[in-house]
Each structure stands twice: as structure tokens, then as C-alpha cells.
PDB file of C-alpha atoms and ligand atoms in Angstrom:
ATOM      1  CA  MET A   1     133.088  42.817  73.643  1.00 50.00           C
ATOM      2  CA  ASP A   2     135.873  43.727  76.359  1.00 55.00           C
ATOM      3  CA  GLY A   3     137.286  47.480  76.798  1.00 77.00           C
ATOM      4  CA  PRO A   4     136.295  50.619  75.247  1.00 96.00           C
ATOM      5  CA  LEU A   5     135.611  48.741  71.462  1.00 98.00           C
ATOM      6  CA  ARG A   6     131.922  48.404  70.523  1.00 97.00           C
ATOM      7  CA  LEU A   7     130.521  47.828  67.621  1.00 98.00           C
ATOM      8  CA  LEU A   8     129.603  51.826  65.177  1.00 98.00           C
ATOM      9  CA  THR A   9     125.601  51.766  64.293  1.00 98.00           C
ATOM     10  CA  LEU A  10     124.647  53.689  62.085  1.00 98.00           C
ATOM     11  CA  ASP A  11     123.562  56.108  64.811  1.00 98.00           C
ATOM     12  CA  ASP A  12     126.716  56.982  65.802  1.00 98.00           C
ATOM     13  CA  ALA A  13     127.117  58.885  62.660  1.00 98.00           C
ATOM     14  CA  PRO A  14     126.759  62.450  63.821  1.00 98.00           C
ATOM     15  CA  ALA A  15     129.234  61.985  66.752  1.00 98.00           C
ATOM     16  CA  MET A  16     131.717  60.269  64.538  1.00 98.00           C
ATOM     17  CA  ALA A  17     130.852  63.486  62.162  1.00 98.00           C
ATOM     18  CA  ASP A  18     131.669  65.810  64.887  1.00 98.00           C
ATOM     19  CA  LEU A  19     135.077  64.227  66.187  1.00 98.00           C
ATOM     20  CA  TYR A  20     136.186  63.813  62.442  1.00 98.00           C
ATOM     21  CA  ALA A  21     135.855  68.363  62.334  1.00 97.00           C
ATOM     22  CA  ARG A  22     136.962  68.127  65.519  1.00 97.00           C
ATOM     23  CA  GLU A  23     140.733  65.922  64.890  1.00 97.00           C
ATOM     24  CA  ALA A  24     140.890  67.398  61.442  1.00 97.00           C
ATOM     25  CA  GLU A  25     143.846  69.098  61.708  1.00 97.00           C
ATOM     26  CA  PHE A  26     145.079  66.461  63.901  1.00 98.00           C
ATOM     27  CA  LEU A  27     144.043  63.288  61.634  1.00 98.00           C
ATOM     28  CA  ALA A  28     145.565  65.543  58.187  1.00 97.00           C
ATOM     29  CA  PRO A  29     149.376  63.780  58.414  1.00 98.00           C
ATOM     30  CA  TRP A  30     148.412  60.135  59.022  1.00 98.00           C
ATOM     31  CA  ASP A  31     145.174  60.028  57.159  1.00 97.00           C
ATOM     32  CA  PRO A  32     143.591  59.665  53.282  1.00 97.00           C
ATOM     33  CA  ALA A  33     143.761  63.459  51.765  1.00 97.00           C
ATOM     34  CA  ARG A  34     139.437  63.801  53.436  1.00 96.00           C
ATOM     35  CA  ASP A  35     137.529  65.727  51.145  1.00 93.00           C
ATOM     36  CA  ALA A  36     135.316  68.608  52.854  1.00 90.00           C
ATOM     37  CA  GLU A  37     132.114  66.500  52.918  1.00 97.00           C
ATOM     38  CA  TRP A  38     133.915  63.757  55.344  1.00 98.00           C
ATOM     39  CA  ALA A  39     133.081  65.361  58.281  1.00 98.00           C
ATOM     40  CA  THR A  40     129.374  65.228  57.607  1.00 98.00           C
ATOM     41  CA  THR A  41     126.773  63.083  59.328  1.00 98.00           C
ATOM     42  CA  ALA A  42     125.436  62.011  55.117  1.00 98.00           C
ATOM     43  CA  VAL A  43     128.925  60.915  54.784  1.00 98.00           C
ATOM     44  CA  GLN A  44     130.072  59.142  57.951  1.00 98.00           C
ATOM     45  CA  ARG A  45     126.425  57.163  57.610  1.00 98.00           C
ATOM     46  CA  THR A  46     127.351  55.954  53.720  1.00 98.00           C
ATOM     47  CA  THR A  47     130.946  55.607  55.143  1.00 98.00           C
ATOM     48  CA  ILE A  48     129.194  53.416  58.433  1.00 98.00           C
ATOM     49  CA  ALA A  49     126.403  51.416  56.072  1.00 98.00           C
ATOM     50  CA  ARG A  50     129.318  49.842  53.750  1.00 98.00           C
ATOM     51  CA  GLN A  51     130.569  48.727  56.531  1.00 97.00           C
ATOM     52  CA  LEU A  52     128.052  47.116  58.274  1.00 98.00           C
ATOM     53  CA  SER A  53     127.571  46.095  54.898  1.00 98.00           C
ATOM     54  CA  GLU A  54     131.166  44.705  55.195  1.00 98.00           C
ATOM     55  CA  LEU A  55     130.485  43.093  58.378  1.00 98.00           C
ATOM     56  CA  ARG A  56     127.928  41.006  57.065  1.00 98.00           C
ATOM     57  CA  ALA A  57     129.520  40.163  54.581  1.00 98.00           C
ATOM     58  CA  GLY A  58     132.807  39.038  56.815  1.00 97.00           C
ATOM     59  CA  ARG A  59     135.199  41.164  55.375  1.00 98.00           C
ATOM     60  CA  SER A  60     135.325  44.430  58.166  1.00 98.00           C
ATOM     61  CA  VAL A  61     134.377  44.879  61.803  1.00 98.00           C
ATOM     62  CA  PRO A  62     134.081  49.040  62.386  1.00 98.00           C
ATOM     63  CA  PHE A  63     134.173  49.739  65.764  1.00 98.00           C
ATOM     64  CA  GLY A  64     134.385  52.696  68.011  1.00 98.00           C
ATOM     65  CA  ILE A  65     136.866  53.197  70.619  1.00 98.00           C
ATOM     66  CA  VAL A  66     134.376  54.891  73.646  1.00 98.00           C
ATOM     67  CA  VAL A  67     134.914  56.690  76.998  1.00 96.00           C
ATOM     68  CA  ASP A  68     132.057  57.057  79.235  1.00 94.00           C
ATOM     69  CA  GLY A  69     129.584  56.519  76.284  1.00 94.00           C
ATOM     70  CA  GLU A  70     131.502  59.007  74.387  1.00 96.00           C
ATOM     71  CA  LEU A  71     132.963  58.255  71.283  1.00 98.00           C
ATOM     72  CA  VAL A  72     136.873  59.311  71.179  1.00 98.00           C
ATOM     73  CA  GLY A  73     138.112  57.226  68.277  1.00 98.00           C
ATOM     74  CA  ARG A  74     137.703  54.465  65.745  1.00 98.00           C
ATOM     75  CA  LEU A  75     138.891  51.342  64.812  1.00 98.00           C
ATOM     76  CA  ASN A  76     138.258  48.858  62.207  1.00 98.00           C
ATOM     77  CA  LEU A  77     139.394  45.561  61.131  1.00 98.00           C
ATOM     78  CA  SER A  78     138.937  45.135  57.216  1.00 98.00           C
ATOM     79  CA  GLY A  79     140.156  43.487  54.522  1.00 98.00           C
ATOM     80  CA  ILE A  80     139.829  40.611  56.305  1.00 98.00           C
ATOM     81  CA  MET A  81     141.113  37.107  54.388  1.00 98.00           C
ATOM     82  CA  LEU A  82     140.864  33.841  55.280  1.00 97.00           C
ATOM     83  CA  GLY A  83     141.785  30.796  53.370  1.00 97.00           C
ATOM     84  CA  PRO A  84     145.430  30.068  53.979  1.00 98.00           C
ATOM     85  CA  ALA A  85     145.758  33.684  55.064  1.00 98.00           C
ATOM     86  CA  ARG A  86     142.919  34.607  58.065  1.00 98.00           C
ATOM     87  CA  THR A  87     144.331  37.858  58.267  1.00 98.00           C
ATOM     88  CA  ALA A  88     142.900  41.228  58.959  1.00 98.00           C
ATOM     89  CA  ASN A  89     144.853  44.583  58.765  1.00 98.00           C
ATOM     90  CA  LEU A  90     143.869  47.082  61.640  1.00 98.00           C
ATOM     91  CA  GLY A  91     143.625  50.805  61.634  1.00 98.00           C
ATOM     92  CA  TYR A  92     142.719  53.295  64.748  1.00 98.00           C
ATOM     93  CA  PHE A  93     142.730  56.732  65.345  1.00 98.00           C
ATOM     94  CA  VAL A  94     141.815  57.969  69.386  1.00 98.00           C
ATOM     95  CA  ALA A  95     141.015  61.997  69.715  1.00 98.00           C
ATOM     96  CA  GLN A  96     144.363  64.329  70.913  1.00 98.00           C
ATOM     97  CA  SER A  97     142.255  65.711  73.579  1.00 96.00           C
ATOM     98  CA  HIS A  98     142.263  61.720  74.603  1.00 97.00           C
ATOM     99  CA  ASN A  99     145.138  60.826  73.848  1.00 98.00           C
ATOM    100  CA  GLY A 100     147.906  59.338  76.506  1.00 97.00           C
ATOM    101  CA  ARG A 101     146.055  57.383  79.086  1.00 97.00           C
ATOM    102  CA  GLY A 102     146.867  54.298  77.435  1.00 98.00           C
ATOM    103  CA  LEU A 103     143.196  54.410  75.514  1.00 98.00           C
ATOM    104  CA  ALA A 104     144.598  53.201  71.473  1.00 98.00           C
ATOM    105  CA  THR A 105     146.442  50.216  73.564  1.00 98.00           C
ATOM    106  CA  ALA A 106     143.825  48.837  75.253  1.00 98.00           C
ATOM    107  CA  ALA A 107     141.302  49.257  72.146  1.00 98.00           C
ATOM    108  CA  VAL A 108     143.860  47.812  70.148  1.00 98.00           C
ATOM    109  CA  ARG A 109     144.447  44.787  72.821  1.00 98.00           C
ATOM    110  CA  ALA A 110     140.733  44.111  72.639  1.00 98.00           C
ATOM    111  CA  ALA A 111     140.854  44.360  68.753  1.00 98.00           C
ATOM    112  CA  ALA A 112     142.992  41.687  69.105  1.00 98.00           C
ATOM    113  CA  GLU A 113     141.445  38.909  70.855  1.00 97.00           C
ATOM    114  CA  HIS A 114     137.973  39.721  69.305  1.00 97.00           C
ATOM    115  CA  ALA A 115     139.617  38.622  65.845  1.00 98.00           C
ATOM    116  CA  PHE A 116     142.061  35.534  67.293  1.00 98.00           C
ATOM    117  CA  ARG A 117     139.293  33.951  69.586  1.00 97.00           C
ATOM    118  CA  GLU A 118     135.875  35.411  67.950  1.00 97.00           C
ATOM    119  CA  LEU A 119     136.906  35.798  64.262  1.00 98.00           C
ATOM    120  CA  ARG A 120     139.613  32.853  64.534  1.00 98.00           C
ATOM    121  CA  LEU A 121     141.831  34.833  62.540  1.00 98.00           C
ATOM    122  CA  HIS A 122     146.483  33.488  62.406  1.00 98.00           C
ATOM    123  CA  ARG A 123     147.554  37.382  61.945  1.00 98.00           C
ATOM    124  CA  LEU A 124     146.765  41.162  62.269  1.00 98.00           C
ATOM    125  CA  GLN A 125     148.776  43.611  59.562  1.00 98.00           C
ATOM    126  CA  ALA A 126     149.337  47.191  60.817  1.00 98.00           C
ATOM    127  CA  ALA A 127     151.202  49.504  58.939  1.00 98.00           C
ATOM    128  CA  THR A 128     152.607  52.991  59.999  1.00 98.00           C
ATOM    129  CA  LEU A 129     154.255  56.068  58.453  1.00 98.00           C
ATOM    130  CA  PRO A 130     158.342  55.934  59.735  1.00 98.00           C
ATOM    131  CA  GLU A 131     157.799  58.748  61.826  1.00 98.00           C
ATOM    132  CA  ASN A 132     154.866  57.746  64.050  1.00 98.00           C
ATOM    133  CA  ALA A 133     156.318  56.823  67.001  1.00 98.00           C
ATOM    134  CA  PRO A 134     153.195  56.955  69.118  1.00 98.00           C
ATOM    135  CA  SER A 135     151.603  54.398  66.793  1.00 98.00           C
ATOM    136  CA  GLN A 136     154.300  52.220  66.711  1.00 98.00           C
ATOM    137  CA  ARG A 137     154.805  52.603  70.201  1.00 98.00           C
ATOM    138  CA  VAL A 138     151.484  51.396  70.807  1.00 98.00           C
ATOM    139  CA  LEU A 139     152.205  48.645  68.448  1.00 98.00           C
ATOM    140  CA  ALA A 140     155.344  46.951  70.341  1.00 98.00           C
ATOM    141  CA  LYS A 141     152.645  47.470  73.448  1.00 98.00           C
ATOM    142  CA  ALA A 142     149.870  45.739  71.973  1.00 98.00           C
ATOM    143  CA  GLY A 143     152.766  42.812  71.464  1.00 98.00           C
ATOM    144  CA  PHE A 144     153.235  43.207  67.599  1.00 98.00           C
ATOM    145  CA  GLU A 145     156.325  42.971  65.472  1.00 98.00           C
ATOM    146  CA  ARG A 146     158.522  44.459  62.759  1.00 98.00           C
ATOM    147  CA  ILE A 147     158.237  43.138  59.761  1.00 98.00           C
ATOM    148  CA  GLY A 148     159.199  44.961  56.552  1.00 98.00           C
ATOM    149  CA  PHE A 149     159.744  47.969  55.117  1.00 98.00           C
ATOM    150  CA  ALA A 150     157.011  48.921  52.493  1.00 98.00           C
ATOM    151  CA  PRO A 151     158.039  51.324  50.337  1.00 98.00           C
ATOM    152  CA  SER A 152     155.025  53.584  48.436  1.00 98.00           C
ATOM    153  CA  TYR A 153     152.747  51.716  50.506  1.00 98.00           C
ATOM    154  CA  LEU A 154     149.737  54.280  51.236  1.00 98.00           C
ATOM    155  CA  HIS A 155     148.248  56.538  49.418  1.00 98.00           C
ATOM    156  CA  ILE A 156     148.348  59.406  52.794  1.00 98.00           C
ATOM    157  CA  ASN A 157     147.993  63.115  52.805  1.00 98.00           C
ATOM    158  CA  GLY A 158     148.007  63.398  49.340  1.00 97.00           C
ATOM    159  CA  ALA A 159     151.033  61.610  48.447  1.00 98.00           C
ATOM    160  CA  TRP A 160     152.116  57.623  48.228  1.00 98.00           C
ATOM    161  CA  ARG A 161     154.026  56.972  51.201  1.00 98.00           C
ATOM    162  CA  ASP A 162     156.663  54.477  51.921  1.00 98.00           C
ATOM    163  CA  HIS A 163     155.282  52.471  55.826  1.00 98.00           C
ATOM    164  CA  VAL A 164     156.323  50.128  58.127  1.00 98.00           C
ATOM    165  CA  LEU A 165     154.804  46.963  58.806  1.00 98.00           C
ATOM    166  CA  PHE A 166     153.984  45.232  61.739  1.00 98.00           C
ATOM    167  CA  GLN A 167     151.564  41.368  62.409  1.00 98.00           C
ATOM    168  CA  LEU A 168     151.015  40.172  65.310  1.00 98.00           C
ATOM    169  CA  VAL A 169     150.274  35.896  65.494  1.00 98.00           C
ATOM    170  CA  ALA A 170     147.378  34.363  67.373  1.00 98.00           C
ATOM    171  CA  PRO A 171     149.098  32.265  70.491  1.00 94.00           C
ATOM    172  CA  GLU A 172     148.643  29.091  70.121  1.00 83.00           C
TER     173      GLU A 172
HETATM  174  C1  COA B   1     148.395  57.214  67.569  1.00 81.01           C
HETATM  175  C2  COA B   1     147.269  57.166  68.720  1.00 81.01           C
HETATM  176  C3  COA B   1     146.720  55.894  67.560  1.00 81.01           C
HETATM  177  C4  COA B   1     147.762  57.184  70.010  1.00 81.01           C
HETATM  178  O1  COA B   1     146.389  56.862  70.747  1.00 81.01           O
HETATM  179  P1  COA B   1     146.713  57.144  72.547  1.00 81.01           P
HETATM  180  O2  COA B   1     145.876  55.922  73.461  1.00 81.01           O
HETATM  181  O3  COA B   1     147.687  58.157  73.030  1.00 81.01           O
HETATM  182  O4  COA B   1     147.728  55.655  72.836  1.00 81.01           O
HETATM  183  P2  COA B   1     148.433  54.866  73.865  1.00 81.01           P
HETATM  184  O5  COA B   1     148.006  56.702  75.160  1.00 81.01           O
HETATM  185  O6  COA B   1     147.696  53.599  74.256  1.00 81.01           O
HETATM  186  O7  COA B   1     149.941  54.484  74.010  1.00 81.01           O
HETATM  187  C5  COA B   1     150.612  56.103  73.847  1.00 81.01           C
HETATM  188  C6  COA B   1     152.199  55.582  73.598  1.00 81.01           C
HETATM  189  O8  COA B   1     152.770  56.366  72.647  1.00 81.01           O
HETATM  190  C7  COA B   1     154.243  57.254  73.464  1.00 81.01           C
HETATM  191  N1  COA B   1     154.164  58.369  72.498  1.00 81.01           N
HETATM  192  C8  COA B   1     153.898  59.319  72.844  1.00 81.01           C
HETATM  193  N2  COA B   1     154.581  60.356  71.506  1.00 81.01           N
HETATM  194  C9  COA B   1     155.332  59.927  71.483  1.00 81.01           C
HETATM  195  C10 COA B   1     156.533  60.620  71.436  1.00 81.01           C
HETATM  196  N3  COA B   1     156.508  61.044  69.606  1.00 81.01           N
HETATM  197  N4  COA B   1     157.624  59.069  70.769  1.00 81.01           N
HETATM  198  C11 COA B   1     157.312  58.285  71.248  1.00 81.01           C
HETATM  199  N5  COA B   1     156.581  57.916  71.893  1.00 81.01           N
HETATM  200  C12 COA B   1     155.406  58.309  72.561  1.00 81.01           C
HETATM  201  C13 COA B   1     153.342  57.377  74.895  1.00 81.01           C
HETATM  202  O9  COA B   1     154.017  57.803  75.851  1.00 81.01           O
HETATM  203  C14 COA B   1     152.397  55.905  74.899  1.00 81.01           C
HETATM  204  O10 COA B   1     153.589  55.432  75.621  1.00 81.01           O
HETATM  205  P3  COA B   1     153.877  54.367  77.030  1.00 81.01           P
HETATM  206  O11 COA B   1     152.181  54.106  77.551  1.00 81.01           O
HETATM  207  O12 COA B   1     155.066  53.945  77.266  1.00 81.01           O
HETATM  208  O13 COA B   1     154.005  56.003  77.622  1.00 81.01           O
HETATM  209  C15 COA B   1     147.077  59.101  68.428  1.00 81.01           C
HETATM  210  O14 COA B   1     147.848  59.862  69.529  1.00 81.01           O
HETATM  211  C16 COA B   1     146.386  58.865  67.187  1.00 81.01           C
HETATM  212  O15 COA B   1     144.774  58.690  66.548  1.00 81.01           O
HETATM  213  N6  COA B   1     147.867  59.411  66.164  1.00 81.01           N
HETATM  214  C17 COA B   1     146.869  59.979  64.822  1.00 81.01           C
HETATM  215  C18 COA B   1     146.205  58.964  64.098  1.00 81.01           C
HETATM  216  C19 COA B   1     146.923  57.947  63.704  1.00 81.01           C
HETATM  217  O16 COA B   1     147.851  57.813  64.114  1.00 81.01           O
HETATM  218  N7  COA B   1     146.858  56.329  63.924  1.00 81.01           N
HETATM  219  C20 COA B   1     147.751  55.579  63.701  1.00 81.01           C
HETATM  220  C21 COA B   1     147.912  55.181  62.239  1.00 81.01           C
HETATM  221  S1  COA B   1     148.786  53.703  61.733  1.00 81.01           S
END
């Protein structure tokens, strides 16, 4: 895998727990509400194990975002659908300490490359909160286009929240 992405393994659970603990305040406005156990090795191990079983079933691809060997973020392709859709949802975060260096953009580009070349998907979809300007900028830089507005779309930070929808279609 090119760029800052690599597949997560069960061995990443302690580093992922540390990352979520450090970034809890930064991520809170953009993430589902997390219970107190979320930033623990045990829960991260269970979560990664579930995602790896979804990977084997062809439904998800769980990537870590890595710089100089250090795990600084996460990117998931999830809800992979084949048939006439050939689509997946894209979600990601990068630690606040590593923001503003083009890392999320590089990760999204690498994920799109993987989705289109390896998985032969036709399309990726991402959803952001209307006020998430940095994430919308990341998607724009990676070539995504705004396709709509979805009222009450995802349960984020304790409430059902409207989202802006974006897509990237595979090049011909
Ligand atoms: C959004 C996020 C992934 C960005 O990561 P990053 O590695 O800093 O992203 P990049 O450096 O690739 O690009 C960020 C872009 O947003 C821009 N930006 C930052 N703050 C901004 C703001 N308040 N308004 C507009 N643009 C902003 C940056 O200038 C940069 O664009 P540029 O290259 O044109 O200057 C990261 O901040 C994050 O994880 N946030 C919390 C979780 C989250 O929002 N995940 C996405 C959910 S949809």
C-alpha cells in the first residue's frame, strides 16, 4: 500500500487505545459518543478483530494512518456493497498534533487508489458535518464532489445530525 496507509493488525490495539485517549477531546465533536472503555486496549482489540473479520468477508478495509512507524490516525472503508452499486463509505481521522501536513489528503487518495484498483469499486461516499470545513477541504483536494445534504443522517456526539454527502467516482 502506497502513502501513509497500512492495514491494522491486532498488535495495533495498544497504540490505537493510546491514540484515542490522547485525541478524545479533539475527536468528540466529530465522532459517535464513546463510552469510557473505548480508549482501552481490550476494546480496540475487539474492534480491530471485528473489522478484520469484516475484511475477510469483503465488507470493510481497516487502515491505520502511519508516519515514521507511528500510528497517528485511522481510515476505514466500510459498508462495501457490490452488485450494481460497487460502493463503500469512507471515514477517517488524523491526530491533531499531525494536522495541516496533508496527511489526511494523502490517506484519502491512497484509499481511493486501493478501492478503485484493488477492489474494483465504482464509487466512494463520505459524509461530513456541515461545519467540518477541514474535512470538506480534504475531500475536495482528493477530488470528491458534493452530491447532497442528508438531514438527521448520523448519530454524532450524542445527537442525530445533518450531513453533507460527497462522492468520488472511479476514473474510466
Ligand atoms: C479533518 C482531518 C482529517 C484533517 O486532517 P489533516 O491531516 O489536517 O488534513 P490535510 O492536512 O490533508 O488537509 C486539511 C485542509 O483543511 C484546511 N483547513 C484546516 N482548518 C480549516 C478551516 N477551519 N476552514 C477551512 N479549511 C481548513 C487546511 O488548510 C488544509 O487545506 P489546504 O491544504 O488547502 O491548506 C482532521 O482534522 C481530523 O481528524 N479531524 C477530526 C475527525 C474528523 O473530522 N474526521 C472526518 C470526519 S468526516
